[in-house]
Steps between C-alpha positions, in 0.01 A plus 500: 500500500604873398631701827183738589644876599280649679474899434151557731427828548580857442766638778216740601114481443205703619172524368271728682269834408782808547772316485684709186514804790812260659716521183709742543595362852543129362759658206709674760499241709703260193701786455295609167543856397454471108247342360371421093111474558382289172144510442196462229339808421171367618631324823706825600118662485382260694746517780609820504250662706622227779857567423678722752719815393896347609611800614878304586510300205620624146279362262508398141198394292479301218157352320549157379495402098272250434644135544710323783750469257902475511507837328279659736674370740809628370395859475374462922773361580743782319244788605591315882861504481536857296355606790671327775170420679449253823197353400272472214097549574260335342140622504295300263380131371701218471659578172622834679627325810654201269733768318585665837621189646702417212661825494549501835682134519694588174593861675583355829243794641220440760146407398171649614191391377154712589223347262232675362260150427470160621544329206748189586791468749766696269538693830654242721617291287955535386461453108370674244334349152648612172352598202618638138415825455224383306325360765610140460616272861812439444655337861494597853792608695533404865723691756734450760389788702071560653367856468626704755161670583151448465259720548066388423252817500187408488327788445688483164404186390178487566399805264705259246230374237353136611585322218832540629464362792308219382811423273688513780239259667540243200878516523497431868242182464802418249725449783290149622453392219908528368641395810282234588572284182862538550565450871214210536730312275783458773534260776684706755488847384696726715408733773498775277280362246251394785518858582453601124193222459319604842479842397413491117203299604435809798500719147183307342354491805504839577370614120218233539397624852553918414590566163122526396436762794800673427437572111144646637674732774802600174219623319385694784842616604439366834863388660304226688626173695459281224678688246769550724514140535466461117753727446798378759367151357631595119784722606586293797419176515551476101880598538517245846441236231790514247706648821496179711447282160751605242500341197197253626309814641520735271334392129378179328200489249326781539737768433650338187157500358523872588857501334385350208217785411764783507530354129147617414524900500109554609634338801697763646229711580356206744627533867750255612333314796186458236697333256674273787138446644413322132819339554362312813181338276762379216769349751194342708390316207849394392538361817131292472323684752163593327326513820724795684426705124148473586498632838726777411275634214230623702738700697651585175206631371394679839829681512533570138791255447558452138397106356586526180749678228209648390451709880883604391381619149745227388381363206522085574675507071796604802456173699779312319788747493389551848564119542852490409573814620397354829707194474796622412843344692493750792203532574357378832178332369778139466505565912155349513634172438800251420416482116472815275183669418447518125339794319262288352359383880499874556293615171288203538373527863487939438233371185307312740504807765381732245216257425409461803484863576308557187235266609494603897390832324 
């Protein structure tokens, strides 16, 4: 069996309303005196009203370009050093707080991550994904180093729109579903994946006991106690999983069905936690379990999951390319079991999903 390294948490995380009004204080306190804020134009709206004036800290701004790609990467991480900063900021989704952890690690500068929606554990977690600048997943980077500080408002994420969160939701339920296939398949799985295992099945739990009531209070832009709970759940608990589980922890089916539809441009403009949440229905069936698709569709459909390409305004003329872009060598769907999954098991059991889907409705 591989060695498991265990990265767990961020060196600092708090998650309460207010809690941006202690940033200052927690920079000085690492010795942080110049920072390079990086930031979406719409998430530095959305948090700047919460976002204190650092009267001791020189600050440099930058909005990010479009892609977590190497060459916006590369301009961060030069803006950082030009600069000389301590720490690079990053206020946004996980895109935004992918490239600030890469530039960060490849800088050798402290990370702080502040995020503006709850939209999958990017926030905790010490890799980033890569994509061309196109918008095609290329391969994810894992570092040696956790963020240094993280800091959860709220109040900012629950004026984020709910469909976010609810990709967020389907990303987390991913967690379960990808771990449990690949740990369940050891006899004497370490510590740390019993760790890793307990607490991706604490992540389904707690989206099929609050995520429903939590979407409802979103819309309302009520910062309630189940959308606290749903939120620490996908930011959290979500980033516990691959922290404690590594390489069995992190990814199996689910995400390289997600992988596989960066191919199909339409499908950049879906959410990344709904595209994993599709995911979960096509590695269920791959791995026989019919019964476990039908329970989750109700909740699907409750939620406002996606079921089908179609949800994704994928066209299913995709589902093939999708297939052995899905497949390919590296990817973790050939974690679910000893043999290698073919793209023709993939495209086949997709079809009979989008049937399926077509007749439910």
């Amino acid at each position: 069996m591989e060695d498991i390294i265990v990265r767990g948490a961020p060196a600092e995380y708090v998650c309460k309303s207010g809690v941006l009004d202690e940033l200052e204080d927690k920079l000085q306190l690492r010795g942080i005196h110049q920072v390079l804020i990086v930031s979406g134009v719409k998430s530095w709206n959305a948090a700047r009203y919460y976002f204190p004036n650092l009267k001791k800290i020189q600050v440099f701004h930058t909005f990010y370009e479009g892609e977590c790609s190497v060459s916006e990467i590369n301009r961060v991480c030069v803006l950082a050093q030009s600069h000389r900063v301590d720490a690079i900021i990053g206020v946004g989704g996980g895109k935004v707080l992918d490239v600030v952890k890469a530039a960060a690690s490849a800088s050798r500068t402290k990370s702080v991550l502040i995020p503006t929606l709850a939209s999958n554990c990017a926030p905790w977690t010490p890799l980033s994904v890569i994509y061309s600048d196109e918008g095609v997943m290329t391969h994810y980077d894992v570092y040696p180093m956790s963020v240094d500080l993280l800091l959860v408002e709220p109040r900012i994420l629950v004026e984020a729109p709910a469909p976010l969160l609810i990709a967020g939701i389907g990303d987390t339920l991913a967690k379960w579903y990808e771990a449990d296939v690949q740990i369940r398949r050891l006899t004497h799985p370490p510590v740390a994946l019993k760790v890793a295992h307990h607490t991706s099945r604490l992540c389904a739990e707690e989206m099929f006991n609050h995520a429903e009531r939590a979407i409802l209070d979103s819309k309302e832009a009520r910062v309630s106690a189940s959308f606290v709970k749903v939120v620490e759940s996908i930011i959290m608990l979500g980033g516990m999983v691959g922290g404690f589980g590594d390489k069995f922890g992190r990814i199996a089916g689910a995400h390289s069905i997600h992988n596989g539809m960066t191919i199909a441009p339409e499908s950049h403009e879906a959410l990344h936690g709904s595209k994993v949440a599709y995911g979960i229905l096509v590695q269920l069936l791959l791995e026989q379990k019919e019964s476990e698709v039908e329970r989750l569709l109700p909740f699907y459909h409750k939620l406002g999951l996606p079921t089908s390409l179609r949800d994704l305004n994928i066209a299913d003329s995709w589902i093939d390319d999708i297939a052995v872009h899905a497949t390919r060598e590296e990817e973790s769907i050939h974690n679910m079991r000893s043999e290698k999954i073919t793209a023709s098991e993939v495209a086949h059991v997709m079809r009979i999903l989008e049937s399926r889907s077509l007749i439910k409705k």
